[in-house]
Amino acid sequence: ATVVVAKWVKEMDNDKLASELASGGAPLELAVPTDDLGVAETPVR
């Protein structure tokens, strides 16, 4: 799920994505593109 989310998040938040991946990728699910779209696309967990 994280990979799928990260894939399309990369198109909007490349810098943010890089930070999340560098941090282990865990915060990625918590910092889902909710701030970009205003919609949480993460319940795939």
Coordinates of N, CA and C in Angstrom, one line a residue:
A1 N 0.8 -1.2 0.0 CA 0.0 0.0 0.0 C 0.9 1.3 0.0
T2 N 1.9 1.2 0.9 CA 2.8 2.4 1.0 C 3.4 2.7 -0.4
V3 N 3.8 1.6 -1.1 CA 4.5 1.8 -2.4 C 3.6 2.5 -3.4
V4 N 2.3 2.0 -3.4 CA 1.4 2.6 -4.3 C 1.1 4.1 -4.0
V5 N 0.9 4.4 -2.7 CA 0.7 5.8 -2.3 C 1.9 6.6 -2.7
A6 N 3.1 6.1 -2.3 CA 4.3 6.8 -2.5 C 4.5 7.1 -4.0
K7 N 4.1 6.2 -4.9 CA 4.3 6.4 -6.3 C 3.6 7.6 -6.8
W8 N 2.3 7.8 -6.4 CA 1.6 9.0 -6.9 C 1.9 10.2 -6.1
V9 N 2.3 10.0 -4.8 CA 2.6 11.1 -4.0 C 3.9 11.8 -4.6
K10 N 4.7 11.0 -5.2 CA 6.0 11.4 -5.8 C 5.7 12.5 -6.8
E11 N 4.6 12.4 -7.5 CA 4.3 13.4 -8.5 C 3.9 14.7 -7.9
M12 N 3.5 14.7 -6.7 CA 3.1 16.0 -6.1 C 4.1 16.5 -5.0
D13 N 4.6 15.5 -4.2 CA 5.5 15.9 -3.2 C 6.8 15.1 -3.3
N14 N 7.6 15.4 -4.3 CA 8.8 14.7 -4.5 C 9.8 14.9 -3.3
D15 N 9.9 16.1 -2.8 CA 10.8 16.4 -1.7 C 10.3 15.7 -0.5
K16 N 9.0 15.8 -0.2 CA 8.5 15.2 1.0 C 8.7 13.7 0.9
L17 N 8.4 13.1 -0.2 CA 8.6 11.7 -0.4 C 10.0 11.2 -0.1
A18 N 10.9 11.9 -0.6 CA 12.3 11.6 -0.4 C 12.6 11.6 1.1
S19 N 12.1 12.6 1.8 CA 12.3 12.7 3.2 C 11.7 11.5 4.0
E20 N 10.5 11.1 3.5 CA 9.8 10.0 4.2 C 10.6 8.7 3.9
L21 N 11.0 8.5 2.7 CA 11.7 7.3 2.4 C 13.1 7.2 3.1
A22 N 13.7 8.3 3.2 CA 15.0 8.4 3.9 C 14.8 8.1 5.4
S23 N 13.6 8.4 5.9 CA 13.3 8.2 7.3 C 12.9 6.8 7.5
G24 N 12.7 6.0 6.5 CA 12.3 4.6 6.6 C 11.0 4.4 5.9
G25 N 10.3 5.4 5.5 CA 9.1 5.2 4.8 C 7.9 5.1 5.7
A26 N 8.1 4.9 7.0 CA 7.0 4.8 8.0 C 6.1 6.0 8.1
P27 N 6.7 7.2 8.2 CA 5.9 8.4 8.3 C 5.1 8.7 7.1
L28 N 5.4 8.0 6.0 CA 4.7 8.3 4.8 C 3.2 8.0 4.9
E29 N 2.9 6.9 5.6 CA 1.4 6.6 5.8 C 0.7 7.6 6.7
L30 N 1.5 8.1 7.6 CA 0.9 9.1 8.6 C 0.8 10.5 7.9
A31 N 1.7 10.7 7.0 CA 1.7 12.0 6.3 C 1.2 11.9 4.9
V32 N 0.1 11.1 4.7 CA -0.5 10.9 3.4 C -0.9 12.2 2.8
P33 N -1.0 12.2 1.4 CA -1.3 13.4 0.7 C -2.6 14.1 1.2
T34 N -3.0 14.0 2.4 CA -4.1 14.6 2.9 C -3.9 16.1 2.8
D35 N -2.7 16.6 2.9 CA -2.4 18.0 2.9 C -2.4 18.5 1.5
D36 N -2.3 17.6 0.5 CA -2.3 18.0 -0.9 C -3.7 18.0 -1.5
L37 N -4.4 16.9 -1.3 CA -5.7 16.7 -1.9 C -6.8 17.0 -0.8
G38 N -6.5 16.9 0.4 CA -7.5 17.2 1.5 C -8.3 15.9 1.7
V39 N -7.8 14.8 1.1 CA -8.5 13.5 1.2 C -7.5 12.5 1.5
A40 N -7.8 11.7 2.5 CA -6.9 10.6 3.0 C -7.0 9.4 2.1
E41 N -6.0 9.1 1.3 CA -6.0 8.0 0.4 C -5.2 6.8 1.0
T42 N -5.2 6.7 2.3 CA -4.3 5.7 2.9 C -5.0 4.5 3.6
P43 N -6.3 4.5 3.7 CA -7.0 3.4 4.4 C -6.8 2.1 3.7
V44 N -5.8 2.0 2.8 CA -5.5 0.7 2.1 C -4.7 -0.1 3.1
R45 N -4.3 0.4 4.2 CA -3.5 -0.3 5.2 C -4.3 -1.4 5.7

